[in-house]
Short mmCIF file of C-alpha atoms in Angstrom, two decimals:
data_model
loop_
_atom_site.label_atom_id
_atom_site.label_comp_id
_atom_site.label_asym_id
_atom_site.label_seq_id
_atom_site.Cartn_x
_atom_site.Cartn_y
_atom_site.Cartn_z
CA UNK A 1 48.78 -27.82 41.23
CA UNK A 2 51.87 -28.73 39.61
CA UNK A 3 52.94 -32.72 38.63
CA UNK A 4 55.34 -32.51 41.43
CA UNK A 5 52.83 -31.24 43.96
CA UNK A 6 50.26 -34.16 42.60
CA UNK A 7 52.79 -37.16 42.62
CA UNK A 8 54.18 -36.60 45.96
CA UNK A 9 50.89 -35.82 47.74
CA UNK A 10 49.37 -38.47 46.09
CA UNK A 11 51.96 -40.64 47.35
CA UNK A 12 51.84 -39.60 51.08
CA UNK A 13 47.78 -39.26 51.14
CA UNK A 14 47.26 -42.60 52.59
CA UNK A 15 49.17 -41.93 55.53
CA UNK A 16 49.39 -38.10 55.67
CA UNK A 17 46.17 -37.03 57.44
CA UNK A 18 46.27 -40.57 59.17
CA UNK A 19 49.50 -39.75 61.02
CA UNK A 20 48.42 -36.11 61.53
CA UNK A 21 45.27 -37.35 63.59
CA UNK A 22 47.50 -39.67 65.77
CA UNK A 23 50.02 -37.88 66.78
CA UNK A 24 48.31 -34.26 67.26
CA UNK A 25 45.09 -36.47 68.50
CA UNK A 26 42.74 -33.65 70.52
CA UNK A 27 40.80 -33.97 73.31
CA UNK A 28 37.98 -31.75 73.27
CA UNK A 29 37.62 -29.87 76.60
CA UNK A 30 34.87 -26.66 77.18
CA UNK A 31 35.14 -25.96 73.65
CA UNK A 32 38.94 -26.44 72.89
CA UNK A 33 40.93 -29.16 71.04
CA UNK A 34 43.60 -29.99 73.27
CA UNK A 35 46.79 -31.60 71.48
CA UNK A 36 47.89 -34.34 73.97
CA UNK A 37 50.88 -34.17 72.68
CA UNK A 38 51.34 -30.50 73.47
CA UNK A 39 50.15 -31.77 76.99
CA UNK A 40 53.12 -34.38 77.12
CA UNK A 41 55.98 -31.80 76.33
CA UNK A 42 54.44 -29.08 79.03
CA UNK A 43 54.15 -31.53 81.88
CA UNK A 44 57.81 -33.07 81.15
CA UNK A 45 58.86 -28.88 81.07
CA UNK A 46 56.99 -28.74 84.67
CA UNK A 47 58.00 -31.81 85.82
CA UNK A 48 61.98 -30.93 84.97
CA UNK A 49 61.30 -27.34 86.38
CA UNK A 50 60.32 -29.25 89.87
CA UNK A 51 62.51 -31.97 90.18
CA UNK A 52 65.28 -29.72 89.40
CA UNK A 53 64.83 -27.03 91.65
CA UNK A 54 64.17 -24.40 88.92
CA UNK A 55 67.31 -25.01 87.47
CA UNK A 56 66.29 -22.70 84.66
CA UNK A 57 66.24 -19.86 87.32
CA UNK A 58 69.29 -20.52 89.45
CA UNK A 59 71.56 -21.89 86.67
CA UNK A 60 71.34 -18.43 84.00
CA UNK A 61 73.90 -16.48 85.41
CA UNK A 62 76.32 -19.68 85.46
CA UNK A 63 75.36 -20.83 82.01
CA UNK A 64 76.28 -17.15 80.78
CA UNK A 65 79.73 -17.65 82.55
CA UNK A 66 80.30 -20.88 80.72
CA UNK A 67 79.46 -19.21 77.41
CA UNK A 68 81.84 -16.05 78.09
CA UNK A 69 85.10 -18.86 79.12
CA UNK A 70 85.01 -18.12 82.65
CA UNK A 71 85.16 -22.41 83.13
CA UNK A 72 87.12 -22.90 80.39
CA UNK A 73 90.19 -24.08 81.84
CA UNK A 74 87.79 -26.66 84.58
CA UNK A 75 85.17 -27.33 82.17
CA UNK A 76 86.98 -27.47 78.97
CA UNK A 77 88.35 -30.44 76.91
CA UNK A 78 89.14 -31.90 73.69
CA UNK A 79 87.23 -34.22 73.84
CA UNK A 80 84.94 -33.10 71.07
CA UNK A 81 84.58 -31.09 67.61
CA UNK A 82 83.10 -27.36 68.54
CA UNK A 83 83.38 -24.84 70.83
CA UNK A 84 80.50 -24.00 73.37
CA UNK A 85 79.79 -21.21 71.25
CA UNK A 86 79.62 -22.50 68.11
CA UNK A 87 77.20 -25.94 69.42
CA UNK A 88 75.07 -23.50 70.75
CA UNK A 89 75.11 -21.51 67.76
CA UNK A 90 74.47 -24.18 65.63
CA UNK A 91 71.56 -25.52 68.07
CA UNK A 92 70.38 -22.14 67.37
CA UNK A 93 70.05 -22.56 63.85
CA UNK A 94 68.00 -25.39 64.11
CA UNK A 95 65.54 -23.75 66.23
CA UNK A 96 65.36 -19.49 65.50
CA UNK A 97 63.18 -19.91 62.06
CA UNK A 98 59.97 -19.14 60.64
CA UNK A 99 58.29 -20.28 63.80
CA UNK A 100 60.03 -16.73 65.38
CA UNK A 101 58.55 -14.49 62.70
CA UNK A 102 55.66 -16.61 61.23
CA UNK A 103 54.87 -18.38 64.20
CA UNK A 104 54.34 -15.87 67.20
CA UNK A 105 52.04 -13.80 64.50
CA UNK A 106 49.89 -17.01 64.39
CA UNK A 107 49.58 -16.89 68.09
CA UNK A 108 48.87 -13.76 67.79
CA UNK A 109 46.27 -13.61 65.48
CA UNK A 110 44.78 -16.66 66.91
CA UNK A 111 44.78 -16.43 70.59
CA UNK A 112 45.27 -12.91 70.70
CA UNK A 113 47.81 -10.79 72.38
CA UNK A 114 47.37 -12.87 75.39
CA UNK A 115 49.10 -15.85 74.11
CA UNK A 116 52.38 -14.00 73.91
CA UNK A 117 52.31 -14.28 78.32
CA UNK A 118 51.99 -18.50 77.78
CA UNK A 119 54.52 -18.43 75.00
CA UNK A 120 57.19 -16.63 77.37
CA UNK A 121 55.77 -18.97 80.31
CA UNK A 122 56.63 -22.06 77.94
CA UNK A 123 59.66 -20.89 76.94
CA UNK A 124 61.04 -20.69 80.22
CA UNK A 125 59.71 -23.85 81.44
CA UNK A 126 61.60 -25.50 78.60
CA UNK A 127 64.83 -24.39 79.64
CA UNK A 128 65.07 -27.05 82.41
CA UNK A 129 63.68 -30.09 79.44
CA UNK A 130 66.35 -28.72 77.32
CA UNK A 131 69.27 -28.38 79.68
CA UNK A 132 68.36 -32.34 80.88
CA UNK A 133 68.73 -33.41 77.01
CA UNK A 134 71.61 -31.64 76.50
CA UNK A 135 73.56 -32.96 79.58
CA UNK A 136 72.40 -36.53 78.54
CA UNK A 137 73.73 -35.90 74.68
CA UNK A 138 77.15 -35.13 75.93
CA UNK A 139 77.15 -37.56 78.85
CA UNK A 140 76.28 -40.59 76.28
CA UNK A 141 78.15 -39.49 73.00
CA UNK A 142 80.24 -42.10 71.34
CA UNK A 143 83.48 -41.84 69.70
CA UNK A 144 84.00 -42.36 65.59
CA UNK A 145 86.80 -45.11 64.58
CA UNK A 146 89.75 -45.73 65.04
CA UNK A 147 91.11 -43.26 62.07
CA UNK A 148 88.83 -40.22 63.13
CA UNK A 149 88.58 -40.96 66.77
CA UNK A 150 87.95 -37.23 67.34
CA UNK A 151 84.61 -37.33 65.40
CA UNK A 152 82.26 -37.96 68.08
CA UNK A 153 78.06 -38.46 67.94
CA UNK A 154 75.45 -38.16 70.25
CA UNK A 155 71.63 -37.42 71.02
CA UNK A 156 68.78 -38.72 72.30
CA UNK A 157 68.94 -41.90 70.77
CA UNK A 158 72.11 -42.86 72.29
CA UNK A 159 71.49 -42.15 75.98
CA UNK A 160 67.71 -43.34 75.14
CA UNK A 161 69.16 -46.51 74.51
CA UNK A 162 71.75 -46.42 77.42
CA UNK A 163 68.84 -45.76 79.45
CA UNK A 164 67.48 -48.76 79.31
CA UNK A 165 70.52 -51.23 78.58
CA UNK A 166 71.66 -50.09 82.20
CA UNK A 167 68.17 -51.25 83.30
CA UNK A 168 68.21 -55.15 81.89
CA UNK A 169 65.86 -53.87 79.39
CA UNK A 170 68.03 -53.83 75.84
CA UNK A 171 65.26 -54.53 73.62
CA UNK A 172 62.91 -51.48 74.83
CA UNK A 173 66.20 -48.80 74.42
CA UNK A 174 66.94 -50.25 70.57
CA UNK A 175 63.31 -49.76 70.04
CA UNK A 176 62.65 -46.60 71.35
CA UNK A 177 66.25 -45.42 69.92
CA UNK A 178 65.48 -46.54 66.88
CA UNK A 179 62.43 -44.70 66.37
CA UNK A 180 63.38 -41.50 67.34
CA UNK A 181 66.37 -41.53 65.02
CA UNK A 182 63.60 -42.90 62.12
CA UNK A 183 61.40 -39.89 62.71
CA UNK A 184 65.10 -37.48 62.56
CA UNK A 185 65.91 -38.74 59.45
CA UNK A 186 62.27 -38.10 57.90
CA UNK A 187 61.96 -34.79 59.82
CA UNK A 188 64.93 -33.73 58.81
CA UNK A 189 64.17 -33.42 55.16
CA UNK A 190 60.51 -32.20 55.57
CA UNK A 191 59.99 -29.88 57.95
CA UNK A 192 64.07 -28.70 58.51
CA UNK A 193 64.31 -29.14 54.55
CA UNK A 194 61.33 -28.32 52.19
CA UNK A 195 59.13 -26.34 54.53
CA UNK A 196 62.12 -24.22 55.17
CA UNK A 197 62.76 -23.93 51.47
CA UNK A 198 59.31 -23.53 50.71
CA UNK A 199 58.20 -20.55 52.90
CA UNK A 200 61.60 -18.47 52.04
CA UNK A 201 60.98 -18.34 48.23
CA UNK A 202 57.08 -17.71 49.28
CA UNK A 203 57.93 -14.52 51.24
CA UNK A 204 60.49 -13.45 48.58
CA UNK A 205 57.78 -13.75 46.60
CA UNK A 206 55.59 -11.95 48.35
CA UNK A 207 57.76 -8.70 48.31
CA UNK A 208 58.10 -8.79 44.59
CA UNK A 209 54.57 -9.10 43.81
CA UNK A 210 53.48 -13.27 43.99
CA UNK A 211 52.40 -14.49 40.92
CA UNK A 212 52.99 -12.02 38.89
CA UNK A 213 56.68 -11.56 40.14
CA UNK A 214 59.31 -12.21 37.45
CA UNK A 215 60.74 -15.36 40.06
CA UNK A 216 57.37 -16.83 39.78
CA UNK A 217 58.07 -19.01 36.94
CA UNK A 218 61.80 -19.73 38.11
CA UNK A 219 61.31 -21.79 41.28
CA UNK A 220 63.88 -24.15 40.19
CA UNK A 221 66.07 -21.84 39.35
CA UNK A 222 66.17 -20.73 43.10
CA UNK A 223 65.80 -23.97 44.19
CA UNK A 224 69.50 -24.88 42.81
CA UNK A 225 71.06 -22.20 43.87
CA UNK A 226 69.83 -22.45 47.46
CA UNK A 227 70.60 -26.52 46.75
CA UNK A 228 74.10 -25.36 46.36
CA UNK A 229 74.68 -23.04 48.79
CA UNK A 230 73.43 -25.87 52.00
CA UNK A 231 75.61 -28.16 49.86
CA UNK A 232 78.69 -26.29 50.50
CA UNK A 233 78.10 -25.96 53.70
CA UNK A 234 77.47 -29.44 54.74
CA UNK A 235 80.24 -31.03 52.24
CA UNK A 236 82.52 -30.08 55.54
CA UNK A 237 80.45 -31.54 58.27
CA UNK A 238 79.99 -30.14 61.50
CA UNK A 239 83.25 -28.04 61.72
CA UNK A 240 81.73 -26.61 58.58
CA UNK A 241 78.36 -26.43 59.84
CA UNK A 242 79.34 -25.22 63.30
CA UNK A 243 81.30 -22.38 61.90
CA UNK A 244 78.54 -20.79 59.40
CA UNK A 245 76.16 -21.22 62.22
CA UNK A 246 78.09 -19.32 64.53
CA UNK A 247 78.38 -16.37 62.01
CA UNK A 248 75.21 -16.16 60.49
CA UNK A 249 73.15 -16.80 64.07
CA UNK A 250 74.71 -13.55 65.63
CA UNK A 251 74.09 -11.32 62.24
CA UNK A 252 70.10 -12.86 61.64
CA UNK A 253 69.47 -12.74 65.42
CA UNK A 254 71.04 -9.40 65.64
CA UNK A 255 69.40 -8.12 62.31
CA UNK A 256 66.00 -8.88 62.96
CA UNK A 257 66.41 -7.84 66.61
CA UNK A 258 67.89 -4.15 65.60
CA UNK A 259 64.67 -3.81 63.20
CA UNK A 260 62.49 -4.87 66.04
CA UNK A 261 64.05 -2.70 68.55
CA UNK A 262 64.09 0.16 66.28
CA UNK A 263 60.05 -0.13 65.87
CA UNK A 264 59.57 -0.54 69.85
CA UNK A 265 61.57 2.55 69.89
CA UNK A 266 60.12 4.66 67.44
CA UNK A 267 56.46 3.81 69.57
CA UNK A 268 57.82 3.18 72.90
CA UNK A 269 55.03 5.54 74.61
CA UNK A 270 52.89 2.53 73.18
CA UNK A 271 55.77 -0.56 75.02
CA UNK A 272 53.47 -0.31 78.57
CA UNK A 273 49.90 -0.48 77.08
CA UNK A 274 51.26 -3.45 75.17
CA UNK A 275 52.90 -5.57 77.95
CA UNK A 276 49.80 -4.57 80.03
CA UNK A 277 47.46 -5.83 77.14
CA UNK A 278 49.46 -9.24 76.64
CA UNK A 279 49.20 -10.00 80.37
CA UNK A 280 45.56 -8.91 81.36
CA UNK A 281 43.96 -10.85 78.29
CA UNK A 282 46.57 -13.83 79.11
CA UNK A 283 44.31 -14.10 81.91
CA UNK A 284 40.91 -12.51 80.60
CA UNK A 285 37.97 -15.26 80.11
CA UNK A 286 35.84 -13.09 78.13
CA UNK A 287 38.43 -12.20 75.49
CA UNK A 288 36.87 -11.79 71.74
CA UNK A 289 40.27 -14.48 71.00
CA UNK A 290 38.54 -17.35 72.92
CA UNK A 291 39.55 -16.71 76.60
CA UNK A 292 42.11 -17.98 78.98
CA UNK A 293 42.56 -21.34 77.38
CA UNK A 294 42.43 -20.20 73.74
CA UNK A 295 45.41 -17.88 74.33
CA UNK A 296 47.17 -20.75 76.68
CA UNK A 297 46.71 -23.28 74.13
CA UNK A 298 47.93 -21.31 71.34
CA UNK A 299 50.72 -19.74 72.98
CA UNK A 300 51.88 -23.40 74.41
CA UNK A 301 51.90 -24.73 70.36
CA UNK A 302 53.70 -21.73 69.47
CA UNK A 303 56.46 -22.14 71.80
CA UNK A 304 56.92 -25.91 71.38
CA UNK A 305 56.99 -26.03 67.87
CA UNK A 306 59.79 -23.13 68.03
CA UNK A 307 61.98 -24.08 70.73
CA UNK A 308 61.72 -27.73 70.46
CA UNK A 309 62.46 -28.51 73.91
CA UNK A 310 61.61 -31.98 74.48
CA UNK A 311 62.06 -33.25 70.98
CA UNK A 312 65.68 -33.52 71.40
CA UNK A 313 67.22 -32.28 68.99
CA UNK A 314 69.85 -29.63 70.30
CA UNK A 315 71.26 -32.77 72.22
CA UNK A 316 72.67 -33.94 69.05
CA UNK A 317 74.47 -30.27 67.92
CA UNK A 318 75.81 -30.17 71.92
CA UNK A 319 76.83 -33.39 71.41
CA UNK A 320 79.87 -32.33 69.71
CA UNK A 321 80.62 -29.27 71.86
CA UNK A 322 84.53 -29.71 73.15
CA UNK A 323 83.89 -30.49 77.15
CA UNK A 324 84.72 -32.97 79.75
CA UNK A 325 81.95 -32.20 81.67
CA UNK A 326 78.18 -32.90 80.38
CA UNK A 327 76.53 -31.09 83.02
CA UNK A 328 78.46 -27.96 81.95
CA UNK A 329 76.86 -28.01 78.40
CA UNK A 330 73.59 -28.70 79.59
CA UNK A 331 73.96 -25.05 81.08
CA UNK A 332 75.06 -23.37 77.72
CA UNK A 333 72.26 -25.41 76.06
CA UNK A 334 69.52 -24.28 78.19
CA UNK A 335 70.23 -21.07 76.86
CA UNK A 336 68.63 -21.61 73.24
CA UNK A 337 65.08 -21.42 74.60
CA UNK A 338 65.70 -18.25 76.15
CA UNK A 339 67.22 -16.72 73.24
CA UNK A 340 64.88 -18.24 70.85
CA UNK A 341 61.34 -17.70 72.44
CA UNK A 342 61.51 -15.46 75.32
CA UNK A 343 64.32 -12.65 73.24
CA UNK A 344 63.38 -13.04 69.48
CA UNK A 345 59.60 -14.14 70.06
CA UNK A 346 59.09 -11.24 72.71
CA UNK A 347 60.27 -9.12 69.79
CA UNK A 348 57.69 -10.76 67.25
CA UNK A 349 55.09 -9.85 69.53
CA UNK A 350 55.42 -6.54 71.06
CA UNK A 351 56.27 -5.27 67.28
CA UNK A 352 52.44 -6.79 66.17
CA UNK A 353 50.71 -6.33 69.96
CA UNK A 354 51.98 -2.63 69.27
CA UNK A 355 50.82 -1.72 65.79
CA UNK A 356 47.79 -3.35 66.19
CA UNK A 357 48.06 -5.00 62.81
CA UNK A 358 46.66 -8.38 64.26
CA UNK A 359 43.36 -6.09 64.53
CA UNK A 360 43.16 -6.31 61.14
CA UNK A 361 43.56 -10.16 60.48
CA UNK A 362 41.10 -12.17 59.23
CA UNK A 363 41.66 -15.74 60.22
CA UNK A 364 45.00 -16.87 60.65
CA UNK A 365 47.90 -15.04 59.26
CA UNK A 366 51.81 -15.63 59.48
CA UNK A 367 55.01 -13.92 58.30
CA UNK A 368 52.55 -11.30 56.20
CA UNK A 369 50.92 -9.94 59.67
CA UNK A 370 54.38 -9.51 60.99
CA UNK A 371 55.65 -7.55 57.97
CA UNK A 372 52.91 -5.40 57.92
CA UNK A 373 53.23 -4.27 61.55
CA UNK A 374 56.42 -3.54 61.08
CA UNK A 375 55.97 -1.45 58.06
CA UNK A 376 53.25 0.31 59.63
CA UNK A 377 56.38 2.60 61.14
CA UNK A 378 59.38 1.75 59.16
CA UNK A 379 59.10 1.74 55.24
CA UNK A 380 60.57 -1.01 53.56
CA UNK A 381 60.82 -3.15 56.30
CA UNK A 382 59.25 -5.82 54.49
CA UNK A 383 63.00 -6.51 52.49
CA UNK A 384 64.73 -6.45 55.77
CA UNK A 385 62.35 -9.21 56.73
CA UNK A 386 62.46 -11.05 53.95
CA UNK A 387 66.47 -11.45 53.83
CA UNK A 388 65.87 -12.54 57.95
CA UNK A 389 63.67 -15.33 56.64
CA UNK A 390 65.85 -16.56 54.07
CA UNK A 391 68.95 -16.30 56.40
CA UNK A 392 66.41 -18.13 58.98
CA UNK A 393 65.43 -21.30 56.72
CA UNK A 394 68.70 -21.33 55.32
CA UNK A 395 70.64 -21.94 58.97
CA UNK A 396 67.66 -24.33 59.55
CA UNK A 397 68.57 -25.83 56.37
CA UNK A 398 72.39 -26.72 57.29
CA UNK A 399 71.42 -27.89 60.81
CA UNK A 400 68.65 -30.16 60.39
CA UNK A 401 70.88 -31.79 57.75
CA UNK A 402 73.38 -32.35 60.84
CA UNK A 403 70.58 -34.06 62.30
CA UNK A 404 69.42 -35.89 59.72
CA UNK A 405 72.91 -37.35 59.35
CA UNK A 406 73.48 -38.28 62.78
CA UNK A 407 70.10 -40.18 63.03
CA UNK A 408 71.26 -42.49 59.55
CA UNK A 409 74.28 -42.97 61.06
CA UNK A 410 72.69 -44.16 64.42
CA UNK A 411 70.84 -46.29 62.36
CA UNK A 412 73.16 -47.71 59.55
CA UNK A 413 76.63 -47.19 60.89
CA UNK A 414 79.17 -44.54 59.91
CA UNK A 415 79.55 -45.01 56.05
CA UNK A 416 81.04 -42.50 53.81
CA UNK A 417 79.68 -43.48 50.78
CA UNK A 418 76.15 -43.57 52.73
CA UNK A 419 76.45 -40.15 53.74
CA UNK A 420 77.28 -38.57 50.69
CA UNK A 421 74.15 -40.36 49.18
CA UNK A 422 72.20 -38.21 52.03
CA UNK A 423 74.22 -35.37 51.30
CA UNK A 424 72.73 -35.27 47.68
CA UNK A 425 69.38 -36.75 48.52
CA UNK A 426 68.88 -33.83 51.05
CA UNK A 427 70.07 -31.34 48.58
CA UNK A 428 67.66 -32.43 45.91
CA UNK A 429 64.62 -32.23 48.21
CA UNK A 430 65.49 -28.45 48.56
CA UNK A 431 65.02 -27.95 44.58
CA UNK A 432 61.86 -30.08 45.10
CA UNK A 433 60.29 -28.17 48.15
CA UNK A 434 61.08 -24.85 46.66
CA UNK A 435 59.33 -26.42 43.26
CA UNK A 436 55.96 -27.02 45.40
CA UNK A 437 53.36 -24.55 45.67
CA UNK A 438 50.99 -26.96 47.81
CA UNK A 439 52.96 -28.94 50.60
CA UNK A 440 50.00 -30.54 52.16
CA UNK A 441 49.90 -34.55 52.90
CA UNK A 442 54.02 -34.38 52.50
CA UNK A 443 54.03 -31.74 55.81
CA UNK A 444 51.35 -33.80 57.57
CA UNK A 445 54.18 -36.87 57.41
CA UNK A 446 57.31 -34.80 58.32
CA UNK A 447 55.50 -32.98 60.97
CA UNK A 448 54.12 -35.80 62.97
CA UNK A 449 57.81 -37.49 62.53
CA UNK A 450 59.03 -34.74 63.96
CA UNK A 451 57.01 -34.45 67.35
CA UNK A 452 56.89 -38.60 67.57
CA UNK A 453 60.46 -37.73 68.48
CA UNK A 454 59.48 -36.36 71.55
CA UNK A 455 57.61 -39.10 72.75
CA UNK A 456 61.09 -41.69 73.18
CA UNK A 457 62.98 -38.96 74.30
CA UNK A 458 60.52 -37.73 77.02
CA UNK A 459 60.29 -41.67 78.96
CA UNK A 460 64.41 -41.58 78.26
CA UNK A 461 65.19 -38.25 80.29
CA UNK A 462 61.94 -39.72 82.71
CA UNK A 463 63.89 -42.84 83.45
CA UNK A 464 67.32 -41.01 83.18
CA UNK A 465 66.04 -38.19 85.57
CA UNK A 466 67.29 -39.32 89.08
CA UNK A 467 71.01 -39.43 86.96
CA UNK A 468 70.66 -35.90 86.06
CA UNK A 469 69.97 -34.52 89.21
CA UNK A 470 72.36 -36.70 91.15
CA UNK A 471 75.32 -35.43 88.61
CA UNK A 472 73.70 -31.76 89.13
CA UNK A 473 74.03 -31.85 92.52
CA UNK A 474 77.61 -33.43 92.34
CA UNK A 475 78.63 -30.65 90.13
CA UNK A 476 77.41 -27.67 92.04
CA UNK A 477 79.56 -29.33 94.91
CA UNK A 478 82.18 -29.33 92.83
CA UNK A 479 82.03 -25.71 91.54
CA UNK A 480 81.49 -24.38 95.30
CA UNK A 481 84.53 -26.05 96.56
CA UNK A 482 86.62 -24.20 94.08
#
């Protein structure tokens, strides 16, 4: 292990696995571990799914009018930085990453094809958690100063805090505010920053031949030049960030979907075995993957830890969307789960549930099960993939910074000279994740700050919840009277 790998493990070991064993504490249940905190994000999906009236069913078709302009001149407004598109887009960014390629394959190989059906089940669920956050971010954004009054903020810590100053209880909202913008900042530059930049130089070097690759002794080397290219980027702020999102979103999403589609096509006589495999052992106790629950519980983490529904943190990329009406963007938001898990997952999944490849697995595997079931039919597949992932972490990369900043500036105010500090500090820790060869107790810190955030911003949309519906309800009024 290298001195970098040493000091900074070192220095998170106290509290690494400590953290880990809170926050992803397990119940054990016929067998299973069960991750309560997997159990809190499902039942606030169901519970938003109920109390909503399946808004993630009856609101698609008008969230897909919203996106295409068809409300632009009753919904629009300039009161805001970005365009529908482009806060979606960059919302996007945040959330279609490794977890799409990596991710489903670990389902996969874990719970077997049957976890694919509770993935998809999850992902729609989340819809209705994500179009609640969203509707809150915009609803309780605030306004920059008096010089840039058009540079506006938002997120779960803002109407988290609004939630409860409206309810004579000040004290509980700056708390629970506070630590959900803590845990952005800190989960910002671990898992949106060095696991991103981590994993993309480990799959580039895992197409041109690991260690004894001619990049295997120049980590830094890439580190810097990815340093600089996220640097660029986020020098501009969200205009900036909003912009490459919206460009590089459509051509990843669209890349890796053409190379899945073109697999699926070259074995479609295989496409009905393979849904008809995915949904039989979804619900097949005596499967060799551990049953009913195994594939439920694995294909419940999958989906959670890519969509991030319930932690939040698309509310803070709407938050700048251009729109007088909240409820609105909560439609165009609720979108991102569909496109992230139920589209580009789907894809991960019938490509491996198809080949067969996860046959072959022993243990669990990630992005190296998924290239190799899609070169089982389409040589050199593998480099198509690998310039996906690095597109994937590096639009993770640009938006997690986004969030990172908005979170310190919750926190500390809106300083220049504050954020520029960030700007480099966020920066360097891509040169230092990329330097890493053993992430360990550092990912055990970021990760847990990452789902803590889920746990203020769950009891905020809880206690905001008879708002959202109320405004729901005023707004489909409003859009049947015209």
């Amino acid at each position: 292990m290298s001195s970098i790998d040493q000091i900074l493990n070192n220095a998170f070991a106290p509290v690494g696995d400590a953290m880990a064993s809170v926050v992803f504490y397990a119940e054990p249940f016929t067998g299973y571990d069960i991750k309560l905190i997997l159990v809190w994000l499902v039942a606030a999906s169901v519970f938003f799914s109920l109390y909503l009236g399946f808004i993630n069913l009856r609101g698609f078709k008008h969230a897909i009018d919203l996106l295409r302009g068809k409300y632009d001149d009753r919904n629009g407004g300039e009161d805001g930085q970005i365009n529908r598109f482009q806060a979606l887009s960059a919302s996007l960014s945040g959330t279609v990453g490794l977890g799409n390629i990596a991710g489903v394959a670990i389902a996969v190989s874990v719970g077997g094809p049957g976890a694919v059906f509770w993935m998809g089940l999850m992902g729609f669920l989340g819809v209705s958690t994500k179009f609640a956050e969203v509707m809150m971010g915009v609803k309780y954004r605030v306004h920059g100063s008096e010089e840039r009054p058009e540079k506006v903020s938002g997120g779960p810590m803002y109407y988290i805090k609004q939630a409860f100053v409206s309810r004579g209880w000040p004290r509980v909202g700056m708390m629970l505010g506070g630590l959900f913008a803590v845990c952005g900042v800190a989960g910002s530059i671990g898992a949106g920053n060095l696991f991103q930049a981590n994993q993309s130089f480990t799959q580039l070097l895992n197409v041109t031949g690991d260690d004894q690759s001619f990049l295997a002794d120049k980590r830094w080397l890439f580190g810097l030049l990815l340093a600089g290219m996220v640097g660029v980027v986020i020098i501009g702020g969200i205009k900036s960030i909003a912009r490459t999102a919206s460009r590089i979103v459509p051509v990843m999403g669209g890349l890796y979907l053409l190379i899945g589609l073109i697999f699926i096509l070259m074995n479609w006589q295989q496409v009905p075995a393979a849904l008809v495999e995915i949904v039989t052992l979804a619900f097949d106790p005596s499967s060799a993957y551990g049953g009913i629950l195994g594939a439920l519980l694995m294909g419940v983490q999958r989906a959670s830890f890519s969509n991030e529904a319930g932690l939040g943190s698309a509310a803070i990329a709407h938050a700048a969307a251009k729109t007088d009406q909240p409820v609105s963007q909560g439609f165009v938001g609720m979108l991102g789960p569909f496109i992230d898990t139920i589209i580009i997952c789907l894809t991960t999944a019938l490509v491996i549930v198809i080949s067969g490849a996860y046959h072959e697995s022993d243990g669990i595997e990630g992005v190296k099960l998924t290239s190799r079931a899609l070169e089982s039919s389409i040589n050199g597949a593998s480099y198509v993939l690998t310039l996906v992932v690095l597109l994937f972490a590096y639009s993770t990369m640009i938006t997690w910074y986004y969030y990172g900043e908005k979170c310190l500036t919750y926190l500390c105010g809106e300083n220049d000279r504050m954020v520029m500090v960030f700007k480099i500090v966020f920066c360097s820790f891509i040169v230092v994740g990329v330097s890493m060869k053993d992430l360990g107790n550092v990912m055990n810190v970021t990760d847990s700050m990452v789902f803590i955030m889920a746990i203020p911003n769950v009891i905020g949309l809880y206690v905001l919840a008879p708002e959202i519906r109320r405004d729901l309800k005023a707004y489909w009024a409003s859009i049947k009277k015209d």
